[in-house]
Coordinates of C-alpha atoms in Angstrom, one line a residue:
M641 CA 46.9 -21.0 124.9
K642 CA 49.3 -23.8 123.6
F643 CA 46.2 -25.2 121.8
L644 CA 45.3 -22.1 120.2
I645 CA 49.0 -21.7 118.8
L646 CA 48.9 -25.5 117.5
V647 CA 45.3 -24.6 115.9
S648 CA 46.9 -21.6 114.4
A649 CA 50.3 -23.7 112.8
L650 CA 48.1 -26.2 111.6
L651 CA 45.9 -23.3 109.7
A652 CA 49.0 -21.8 108.4
A653 CA 49.7 -25.5 106.9
A654 CA 46.5 -25.8 105.3
S655 CA 46.6 -22.7 103.7
A656 CA 50.0 -23.3 102.3
L657 CA 48.7 -26.1 100.1
P658 CA 46.9 -25.3 96.8
T659 CA 43.5 -25.2 96.2
Y660 CA 41.5 -26.6 93.7
S661 CA 38.0 -25.5 92.5
N662 CA 37.1 -29.0 91.2
P663 CA 40.0 -31.3 92.7
G664 CA 38.6 -34.3 91.2
W665 CA 35.3 -36.2 90.1
V666 CA 33.5 -39.6 90.5
V667 CA 31.5 -40.3 87.4
P668 CA 30.3 -44.3 86.5
A669 CA 33.3 -45.1 84.5
G670 CA 35.7 -44.3 87.5
S671 CA 37.2 -41.7 89.8
I672 CA 39.7 -38.6 88.8
G673 CA 41.8 -36.6 91.0
L674 CA 45.0 -34.9 91.5
S675 CA 47.0 -38.0 91.7
G676 CA 45.2 -39.9 88.9
I677 CA 42.4 -41.8 87.4
V678 CA 41.2 -44.9 88.8
R679 CA 38.6 -46.8 86.1
R680 CA 35.7 -48.9 86.6
D681 CA 37.7 -51.4 84.8
G682 CA 40.1 -51.8 87.6
T683 CA 43.0 -50.2 85.8
I684 CA 45.2 -47.1 87.4
E685 CA 46.6 -44.2 85.8
G686 CA 49.2 -42.2 88.3
F687 CA 50.0 -38.7 87.7
T688 CA 53.6 -37.8 88.1
G689 CA 54.1 -34.7 90.4
D690 CA 55.1 -32.4 87.7
F691 CA 51.9 -33.2 86.3
T692 CA 49.8 -32.8 89.3
R693 CA 51.3 -29.5 90.4
D694 CA 50.4 -28.5 86.6
I695 CA 46.7 -28.7 86.7
V696 CA 44.7 -25.9 86.8
A697 CA 40.8 -27.5 86.6
I698 CA 39.6 -31.7 86.7
G699 CA 36.4 -32.1 84.8
P700 CA 34.6 -35.0 83.7
S701 CA 35.9 -34.7 79.9
G702 CA 39.4 -33.8 80.6
I703 CA 42.1 -32.1 82.7
V704 CA 43.1 -28.1 82.3
T705 CA 46.7 -27.4 83.3
K706 CA 48.8 -24.1 83.5
S707 CA 51.1 -25.4 81.2
G708 CA 48.7 -25.9 78.3
A709 CA 49.2 -29.6 77.9
N710 CA 45.6 -30.5 78.5
V711 CA 44.2 -33.7 78.7
Q712 CA 41.3 -34.9 76.7
L713 CA 39.3 -37.9 78.1
D714 CA 36.9 -39.9 76.6
S715 CA 33.6 -41.8 78.4
N716 CA 35.7 -44.5 80.0
L717 CA 38.3 -41.9 81.1
H718 CA 41.0 -42.8 79.1
R719 CA 42.9 -40.0 77.5
V720 CA 42.5 -39.3 73.8
R721 CA 45.5 -39.9 72.1
R722 CA 47.5 -37.5 70.3
A723 CA 45.8 -34.8 71.7
Y724 CA 47.1 -31.8 68.6
Y725 CA 44.7 -34.0 66.8
A726 CA 41.9 -32.4 68.6
G727 CA 43.2 -28.9 68.8
F728 CA 46.2 -26.9 69.8
T729 CA 47.2 -23.3 70.9
R730 CA 49.8 -21.3 70.2
P731 CA 50.8 -17.5 70.3
E732 CA 49.0 -17.0 67.1
G733 CA 45.8 -18.4 68.6
S734 CA 43.8 -21.8 68.9
V735 CA 42.5 -24.6 66.9
G736 CA 39.9 -26.8 67.2
Y737 CA 37.2 -29.3 66.1
S738 CA 35.0 -25.9 66.4
G739 CA 37.3 -23.7 64.9
I740 CA 40.0 -21.3 65.0
V741 CA 40.3 -17.8 67.1
R742 CA 43.1 -16.1 66.2
A743 CA 45.2 -13.5 68.4
D744 CA 43.9 -10.8 66.6
G745 CA 40.7 -11.7 67.7
T746 CA 39.3 -12.7 64.2
V747 CA 37.4 -16.1 64.4
D748 CA 37.0 -19.2 61.4
A749 CA 33.9 -21.4 62.6
F750 CA 33.8 -24.9 61.3
S751 CA 30.7 -26.0 59.6
G752 CA 29.3 -29.1 61.7
D753 CA 29.7 -31.5 58.8
F754 CA 33.6 -30.2 58.4
S755 CA 34.1 -30.8 62.3
H756 CA 32.6 -34.1 62.2
D757 CA 34.8 -34.6 58.8
I758 CA 38.6 -33.9 60.8
V759 CA 40.8 -36.9 61.3
A760 CA 43.6 -34.7 63.0
I761 CA 44.4 -31.4 63.6
G762 CA 48.1 -30.5 63.4
P763 CA 50.4 -27.3 64.1
S764 CA 50.7 -27.1 59.7
G765 CA 47.2 -28.0 58.8
I766 CA 43.8 -30.2 59.1
V767 CA 43.9 -33.8 58.1
T768 CA 40.1 -34.8 56.7
K769 CA 38.3 -38.1 56.0
S770 CA 36.7 -36.6 52.6
G771 CA 40.5 -35.5 51.7
K772 CA 39.6 -31.9 51.8
N773 CA 42.8 -31.0 54.2
V774 CA 43.1 -27.5 55.0
Q775 CA 46.6 -26.0 55.2
L776 CA 47.7 -23.2 58.1
D777 CA 50.1 -20.5 57.2
S778 CA 51.7 -19.1 60.5
N779 CA 49.1 -17.0 61.3
L780 CA 46.6 -19.8 61.5
H781 CA 44.8 -18.5 58.3
R782 CA 43.6 -20.7 55.8
V783 CA 45.7 -21.4 52.5
R784 CA 44.0 -20.3 50.0
R785 CA 43.5 -22.1 46.4
A786 CA 43.8 -25.5 48.0
Y787 CA 45.0 -26.9 44.7
Y788 CA 48.5 -25.1 44.8
A789 CA 49.0 -27.7 47.8
G790 CA 47.6 -30.8 45.7
F791 CA 44.0 -32.3 45.4
T792 CA 42.4 -35.5 45.5
R793 CA 39.7 -37.0 42.5
P794 CA 38.4 -40.2 41.7
E795 CA 41.9 -40.8 39.6
G796 CA 44.2 -40.4 42.8
S797 CA 45.7 -38.0 44.7
V798 CA 48.6 -35.2 44.3
G799 CA 50.4 -33.5 46.6
Y800 CA 53.7 -32.4 48.0
S801 CA 55.4 -36.2 48.7
G802 CA 53.8 -37.7 45.5
I803 CA 51.0 -38.9 43.6
V804 CA 48.8 -42.0 45.0
R805 CA 46.5 -43.0 42.3
A806 CA 43.6 -45.1 42.2
D807 CA 45.0 -48.1 41.0
G808 CA 47.4 -48.3 44.0
T809 CA 50.4 -47.3 42.0
V810 CA 52.3 -44.7 43.9
D811 CA 55.0 -41.9 42.5
A812 CA 57.0 -40.4 45.3
F813 CA 58.7 -37.2 44.7
S814 CA 62.0 -36.7 45.9
G815 CA 63.2 -34.1 48.6
D816 CA 64.4 -31.8 45.9
F817 CA 61.5 -31.9 43.6
S818 CA 59.2 -31.8 46.6
H819 CA 60.7 -28.0 48.0
D820 CA 61.1 -26.9 44.4
I821 CA 57.2 -27.2 43.7
V822 CA 55.1 -24.0 43.4
A823 CA 51.8 -24.6 43.1
I824 CA 50.1 -28.0 42.0
G825 CA 46.8 -28.3 39.9
P826 CA 44.8 -31.0 38.0
S827 CA 47.0 -30.9 35.0
G828 CA 50.3 -30.5 36.5
I829 CA 52.8 -29.2 38.9
V830 CA 54.6 -26.1 38.5
T831 CA 58.4 -25.9 40.1
K832 CA 60.5 -22.4 40.7
S833 CA 63.4 -23.9 38.6
G834 CA 61.2 -24.5 35.4
K835 CA 61.4 -28.1 35.2
N836 CA 57.4 -28.2 35.3
V837 CA 55.7 -31.4 35.3
Q838 CA 52.5 -32.3 33.0
L839 CA 49.8 -34.8 34.4
D840 CA 47.8 -36.6 32.0
N841 CA 43.8 -37.8 33.0
N842 CA 45.1 -40.6 34.9
L843 CA 47.7 -38.6 36.9
H844 CA 51.0 -40.0 35.0
R845 CA 53.6 -37.6 34.2
V846 CA 54.2 -36.5 30.8
R847 CA 57.1 -37.3 29.2
R848 CA 58.4 -33.5 28.2
D849 CA 60.7 -34.4 25.5
Y850 CA 57.1 -35.5 23.6
A851 CA 55.9 -32.3 23.5
G852 CA 59.5 -30.4 22.4
F853 CA 62.6 -29.1 23.5
T854 CA 64.7 -26.3 24.1
R855 CA 68.7 -26.3 23.3
P856 CA 71.1 -24.0 22.4
E857 CA 70.5 -23.7 18.8
G858 CA 66.5 -22.9 19.4
S859 CA 63.1 -24.4 20.4
V860 CA 60.8 -26.9 18.4
G861 CA 57.5 -27.7 19.6
Y862 CA 53.8 -28.4 18.2
S863 CA 53.5 -25.0 16.8
G864 CA 56.9 -25.4 15.1
I865 CA 60.7 -24.4 15.5
V866 CA 62.2 -21.1 16.6
R867 CA 65.7 -21.0 16.0
A868 CA 68.8 -18.8 17.5
D869 CA 69.4 -17.3 14.3
G870 CA 65.6 -15.9 14.4
T871 CA 64.3 -17.8 11.9
V872 CA 61.0 -19.4 12.5
D873 CA 59.5 -22.9 10.9
A874 CA 55.7 -22.7 11.7
F875 CA 54.0 -26.0 11.1
S876 CA 50.7 -26.3 9.8
G877 CA 47.7 -27.4 11.7
D878 CA 46.9 -30.8 10.0
F879 CA 51.1 -31.6 10.9
S880 CA 50.6 -30.5 14.2
H881 CA 47.8 -32.8 14.7
D882 CA 49.8 -35.3 13.2
I883 CA 52.6 -35.2 15.6
V884 CA 53.7 -38.4 17.6
A885 CA 56.9 -37.5 19.6
I886 CA 59.3 -34.5 19.1
G887 CA 62.9 -35.7 19.7
A888 CA 66.5 -33.8 19.4
S889 CA 66.9 -35.4 16.3
G890 CA 63.4 -35.3 14.1
I891 CA 59.6 -35.8 14.5
V892 CA 57.6 -39.0 14.3
T893 CA 54.2 -38.7 13.1
K894 CA 50.9 -40.6 12.9
S895 CA 51.2 -40.8 9.3
G896 CA 54.3 -41.9 8.7
K897 CA 55.6 -38.4 7.1
N898 CA 58.7 -37.9 9.5
V899 CA 60.9 -35.3 9.6
Q900 CA 64.8 -35.6 10.4
L901 CA 66.5 -32.2 12.0
T902 CA 69.9 -31.2 11.7
S903 CA 72.5 -30.1 14.2
G904 CA 70.9 -26.3 13.5
L905 CA 67.4 -27.7 13.9
Y906 CA 66.4 -27.4 10.0
R907 CA 64.7 -29.8 8.2
V908 CA 67.0 -32.6 6.2
Y909 CA 65.2 -32.7 3.0
G910 CA 66.5 -35.2 0.3
R911 CA 66.8 -34.3 -3.5
P912 CA 64.1 -33.3 -5.4
Y913 CA 62.3 -35.9 -7.3
N914 CA 63.3 -34.4 -10.9
Q915 CA 67.0 -34.5 -9.7
S916 CA 66.6 -37.9 -8.9
R917 CA 65.1 -38.7 -12.1
P918 CA 66.7 -36.3 -14.9
W919 CA 64.0 -37.3 -17.1
A920 CA 61.0 -37.0 -15.1
S921 CA 60.5 -33.2 -16.7
V922 CA 58.4 -35.5 -19.5
S923 CA 56.4 -37.0 -17.1
N924 CA 53.4 -35.0 -18.3
I925 CA 53.9 -36.6 -21.6
I926 CA 53.5 -39.9 -20.0
Q927 CA 50.3 -38.7 -18.3
V928 CA 48.8 -38.0 -21.7
L929 CA 50.2 -41.3 -23.6
V930 CA 48.5 -43.1 -20.9
G931 CA 45.5 -40.9 -20.6
G932 CA 43.9 -41.1 -24.1
Q933 CA 41.1 -42.6 -25.4
R934 CA 42.8 -43.9 -28.6
W935 CA 46.2 -44.2 -29.8
G936 CA 46.4 -41.7 -32.7
Q937 CA 44.9 -39.3 -30.2
R938 CA 47.8 -39.9 -27.9
V939 CA 50.5 -39.7 -30.4
Y940 CA 49.2 -36.5 -31.5
K941 CA 49.1 -35.2 -27.7
A942 CA 52.3 -36.8 -27.3
Q943 CA 53.7 -34.9 -30.2
R944 CA 51.9 -31.5 -28.9
V945 CA 53.3 -31.3 -25.4
W946 CA 56.8 -32.3 -26.6
S947 CA 57.2 -29.7 -29.1
E948 CA 55.6 -26.8 -25.9
T949 CA 58.2 -28.4 -23.8
H950 CA 61.0 -28.8 -26.1
N951 CA 60.5 -26.2 -28.9
S952 CA 61.0 -29.3 -30.7
T953 CA 60.0 -29.0 -34.6
L954 CA 60.4 -32.5 -35.6
L955 CA 56.8 -32.8 -34.3
Q956 CA 55.0 -30.1 -35.5
H957 CA 53.0 -31.4 -37.7
R958 CA 51.2 -35.2 -37.8
Q959 CA 52.5 -35.9 -41.5
S960 CA 56.1 -36.3 -39.7
S961 CA 58.6 -39.1 -41.3
P962 CA 57.2 -42.8 -40.2
A963 CA 60.3 -43.6 -39.1
V964 CA 60.8 -40.5 -37.0
M965 CA 57.1 -41.0 -35.9
T966 CA 58.3 -44.6 -34.4
F967 CA 61.2 -43.7 -32.6
L968 CA 59.7 -41.0 -30.9
I969 CA 56.7 -43.3 -29.9
L970 CA 58.9 -45.7 -28.6
V971 CA 61.0 -43.1 -26.7
S972 CA 57.6 -41.8 -25.3
A973 CA 56.6 -45.4 -24.2
L974 CA 59.4 -46.3 -22.1
L975 CA 59.4 -43.0 -20.5
A976 CA 55.6 -43.6 -19.6
A977 CA 56.7 -47.1 -18.3
A978 CA 60.1 -45.4 -16.2
S979 CA 57.6 -42.8 -14.8
A980 CA 55.3 -45.1 -13.6
L981 CA 57.9 -46.6 -11.2
P982 CA 57.7 -44.5 -7.4
T983 CA 60.1 -41.6 -6.9
Y984 CA 61.9 -41.5 -3.7
S985 CA 63.6 -38.4 -2.5
N986 CA 66.7 -39.9 -1.3
P987 CA 66.7 -43.7 -2.7
G988 CA 70.2 -44.4 -1.1
W989 CA 73.8 -43.6 0.0
V990 CA 76.8 -44.5 -0.8
V991 CA 79.3 -44.3 2.3
P992 CA 82.4 -45.5 3.3
A993 CA 80.9 -48.7 5.3
G994 CA 78.9 -49.3 2.0
S995 CA 76.0 -48.8 0.0
I996 CA 72.0 -48.2 1.3
G997 CA 69.2 -48.7 -0.9
L998 CA 65.4 -49.8 -1.6
S999 CA 66.9 -53.4 -2.1
G1000 CA 69.0 -53.8 0.6
I1001 CA 72.4 -52.9 2.4
V1002 CA 76.1 -54.1 0.8
R1003 CA 78.5 -53.5 3.3
R1004 CA 82.2 -53.0 2.9
D1005 CA 82.9 -56.2 5.0
G1006 CA 81.0 -58.0 2.0
T1007 CA 77.4 -59.1 4.0
I1008 CA 74.1 -58.1 2.5
E1009 CA 71.0 -57.6 3.9
G1010 CA 68.2 -57.7 1.4
F1011 CA 64.8 -56.2 2.2
T1012 CA 61.3 -58.0 1.7
G1013 CA 58.9 -56.3 -1.0
D1014 CA 56.8 -55.3 1.7
F1015 CA 59.2 -53.3 3.7
T1016 CA 60.9 -51.7 0.5
R1017 CA 57.3 -50.5 -0.4
D1018 CA 57.1 -49.2 3.3
I1019 CA 60.4 -46.6 3.2
V1020 CA 59.8 -43.4 3.3
A1021 CA 63.2 -41.7 3.4
I1022 CA 66.8 -43.2 3.9
G1023 CA 69.5 -41.8 5.5
P1024 CA 73.0 -42.5 6.7
S1025 CA 72.1 -43.2 10.0
G1026 CA 68.8 -45.3 9.5
I1027 CA 65.4 -45.5 7.7
V1028 CA 62.3 -44.1 7.5
T1029 CA 58.8 -45.9 7.2
K1030 CA 55.3 -45.2 6.7
S1031 CA 54.4 -47.9 9.2
G1032 CA 56.6 -46.1 11.6
A1033 CA 58.9 -49.2 12.1
N1034 CA 61.8 -47.1 11.5
V1035 CA 65.5 -49.0 11.5
Q1036 CA 68.5 -47.3 13.0
L1037 CA 71.9 -47.9 11.3
D1038 CA 75.5 -47.7 13.3
S1039 CA 78.2 -46.8 11.9
N1040 CA 79.1 -50.0 10.2
L1041 CA 75.4 -50.1 8.5
H1042 CA 74.3 -52.6 10.9
R1043 CA 70.9 -52.4 12.2
V1044 CA 70.8 -51.0 16.1
R1045 CA 69.0 -53.5 18.2
R1046 CA 66.9 -51.4 20.6
A1047 CA 68.3 -53.5 22.9
Y1048 CA 66.6 -51.8 26.3
Y1049 CA 63.2 -52.7 24.9
A1050 CA 63.6 -56.5 24.5
G1051 CA 66.1 -56.5 27.4
F1052 CA 69.8 -56.7 27.9
T1053 CA 72.9 -58.6 28.9
R1054 CA 75.9 -57.4 31.0
P1055 CA 78.4 -59.1 34.0
E1056 CA 75.8 -59.1 36.4
G1057 CA 73.2 -61.3 34.1
S1058 CA 70.4 -60.9 31.5
V1059 CA 66.8 -59.0 31.8
G1060 CA 64.1 -59.9 29.0
Y1061 CA 60.6 -59.9 28.7
S1062 CA 60.4 -63.7 30.6
G1063 CA 62.3 -62.6 33.8
I1064 CA 65.7 -61.7 35.0
V1065 CA 68.9 -64.4 35.2
R1066 CA 71.7 -63.2 37.3
A1067 CA 75.3 -64.1 37.2
D1068 CA 75.3 -65.9 40.7
G1069 CA 72.3 -68.5 39.0
T1070 CA 69.7 -66.9 40.8
V1071 CA 66.6 -66.4 38.6
D1072 CA 63.4 -64.3 38.6
A1073 CA 60.8 -65.3 36.3
F1074 CA 58.0 -62.7 35.4
S1075 CA 54.4 -63.6 35.3
G1076 CA 52.6 -63.6 31.9
D1077 CA 50.5 -60.6 33.2
F1078 CA 53.7 -58.6 33.9
S1079 CA 55.6 -59.7 30.8
H1080 CA 52.5 -58.3 29.0
D1081 CA 52.5 -54.8 30.9
I1082 CA 56.1 -54.6 29.9
V1083 CA 56.5 -51.1 27.7
A1084 CA 60.7 -51.3 28.1
I1085 CA 63.4 -52.5 29.8
G1086 CA 66.6 -50.8 30.8
P1087 CA 70.0 -51.0 32.8
S1088 CA 68.5 -49.4 35.6
G1089 CA 64.6 -50.9 35.6
I1090 CA 61.1 -51.9 33.6
V1091 CA 58.5 -49.7 32.7
T1092 CA 55.3 -50.7 32.6
K1093 CA 51.6 -50.0 31.1
S1094 CA 50.2 -49.6 34.1
G1095 CA 52.6 -47.9 35.8
K1096 CA 54.0 -50.5 38.4
N1097 CA 58.0 -50.1 37.5
V1098 CA 60.3 -52.1 38.7
Q1099 CA 64.0 -50.5 39.6
L1100 CA 66.8 -52.2 39.5
D1101 CA 70.1 -52.5 41.7
S1102 CA 73.7 -52.8 40.1
N1103 CA 73.2 -56.6 40.6
L1104 CA 69.6 -57.1 39.0
H1105 CA 68.0 -57.3 41.7
R1106 CA 64.4 -55.7 42.2
V1107 CA 64.6 -52.4 44.4
R1108 CA 62.3 -52.3 47.2
R1109 CA 59.6 -49.2 46.7
D1110 CA 60.0 -47.2 49.9
Y1111 CA 56.4 -46.8 50.2
A1112 CA 56.3 -50.8 50.8
G1113 CA 58.5 -50.1 53.7
F1114 CA 62.2 -49.0 54.8
T1115 CA 64.8 -50.2 57.0
R1116 CA 66.9 -47.4 59.0
P1117 CA 69.2 -47.5 62.3
E1118 CA 66.3 -47.3 64.2
G1119 CA 64.5 -50.1 63.3
S1120 CA 62.1 -51.3 60.2
V1121 CA 58.7 -50.7 58.8
G1122 CA 56.3 -52.6 56.8
Y1123 CA 53.0 -53.7 55.9
S1124 CA 53.4 -56.3 59.0
G1125 CA 54.5 -53.9 61.7
I1126 CA 57.6 -52.1 63.0
V1127 CA 60.3 -53.4 64.6
R1128 CA 62.6 -50.9 66.7
A1129 CA 66.4 -51.5 66.8
D1130 CA 65.8 -51.7 70.8
G1131 CA 63.9 -54.8 70.5
T1132 CA 60.0 -53.4 71.2
V1133 CA 57.7 -54.6 68.2
D1134 CA 54.4 -52.6 66.8
A1135 CA 52.3 -55.2 65.2
F1136 CA 49.8 -54.3 62.7
S1137 CA 46.4 -55.8 62.7
G1138 CA 45.0 -57.4 59.3
D1139 CA 42.3 -54.4 58.9
F1140 CA 45.2 -51.8 59.2
S1141 CA 47.9 -53.7 57.1
H1142 CA 45.2 -54.0 54.2
D1143 CA 44.3 -50.0 54.6
I1144 CA 48.0 -49.4 54.1
V1145 CA 48.7 -47.0 50.8
A1146 CA 52.1 -45.9 51.3
I1147 CA 55.0 -46.2 54.0
G1148 CA 57.5 -43.4 54.3
A1149 CA 60.1 -42.0 56.4
S1150 CA 57.8 -39.8 58.5
G1151 CA 54.4 -42.4 58.4
I1152 CA 52.1 -44.1 57.0
V1153 CA 49.4 -43.3 54.7
T1154 CA 45.7 -45.1 54.4
K1155 CA 42.9 -45.5 52.2
S1156 CA 40.5 -44.6 55.2
G1157 CA 42.5 -41.5 55.5
K1158 CA 43.7 -43.1 59.3
N1159 CA 47.4 -41.4 58.9
V1160 CA 49.9 -42.6 61.4
Q1161 CA 53.2 -40.1 62.1
L1162 CA 55.9 -41.8 63.3
T1163 CA 59.0 -40.5 65.6
S1164 CA 62.4 -40.6 64.8
G1165 CA 62.6 -43.7 66.9
L1166 CA 60.0 -45.2 65.0
Y1167 CA 56.8 -45.0 67.3
R1168 CA 53.2 -43.7 66.6
V1169 CA 52.8 -40.2 67.5

């Protein structure tokens, strides 16, 4: 009787233990059980009590759990890291390498080529080796028209975070700009605020002010001017194609026929030719005088033209007095010589600060600046604020009629030091010398940085030190991330291999982008996800 009671108790205790259809496996690579994994290479991975109790089934390729935190195993019984890369399950459905099964019963099966192209699967989308990434909405449907989320082409890639070009340059977008994006297309970016960005063939931003502008007085663009008062100044096709840049004060053209605009967006016209030369109304006479075959014919034609123009009775007949004829011939010759000179709609100005003309500038302080013959012949128009030339080498004048040196193009000097094409000399005595290649690559130098032709721009801080671009690494309270690795505030170090370092394209606060597509996501503590 006692024996039967003991057996019944043992059976009851055994029945209270959980049962498993497959409590473990033994395979050539090692053994898997409820307590952990023992591998053939001698390494052991022990499971926690919570994980053990969460197990539903164990198979040679992984472990299924009640909570859904399944574990995938490789051929050596190691966990496949970043399990969400292999897929995930949530109330809206499941996503994996084979496709998407949604809660509404619809299925999106992936092709074999696409499955093998997958690098990672996350809750918001799928990253692929080819760059043909897929964005998923909250119901696990693909976001159509993927160019809205960005695109990749031989010149580089454009997305919500910025532009990575084929030449290695990166244009990182600010958080505010990223959230302002509505759509990204091959020719530009459309934003909610209307501050759209146009991209050129090499994925560089097109300066918007070159294409025109809008202000309270009206709008100016390649097609013309529309003013606030309702008037319109439409440009001809030839003039539109001749435009190089449109700015707030005027329009620069390839031919040098620049246009200056008033504050009300009207063109600034100089004095008419005939007003600048009162005697130019007889230029047709001079043309006759220099165009005839014989002097007698020229004189007779001059007599006839003068008669037609001025209703003069002195030259009605060729038999006029010889003295009068001689006088008129002399006057006509003088007029011919004068009209042969070039005419200018605005040959100069006189202002309180001095005088400007074709020959130079005479200032009120007594200083004189004489122009060379070549420069004088190059002049198109002279205004109180500057001189416009055919060659485009325009001159801006200050209030005292001195040339404004566009210092930021050639460099500048301030208390912190000097910046020029050759380098930076700081007030503390340190020098940053530029290489020859970099010097020739410079387009403009400004107080906050240097713009280059190649797009490898340099930002300067208040002390004229180069600002290390964020994509080259960063430092924050949790630690530092750079091309060599991660150094965390807790003292741990994650050193990158040489291959991985050379594969890096950009380093950001949330992760690392690589050329091969093997991107790395970082946690708030700077650990790899």
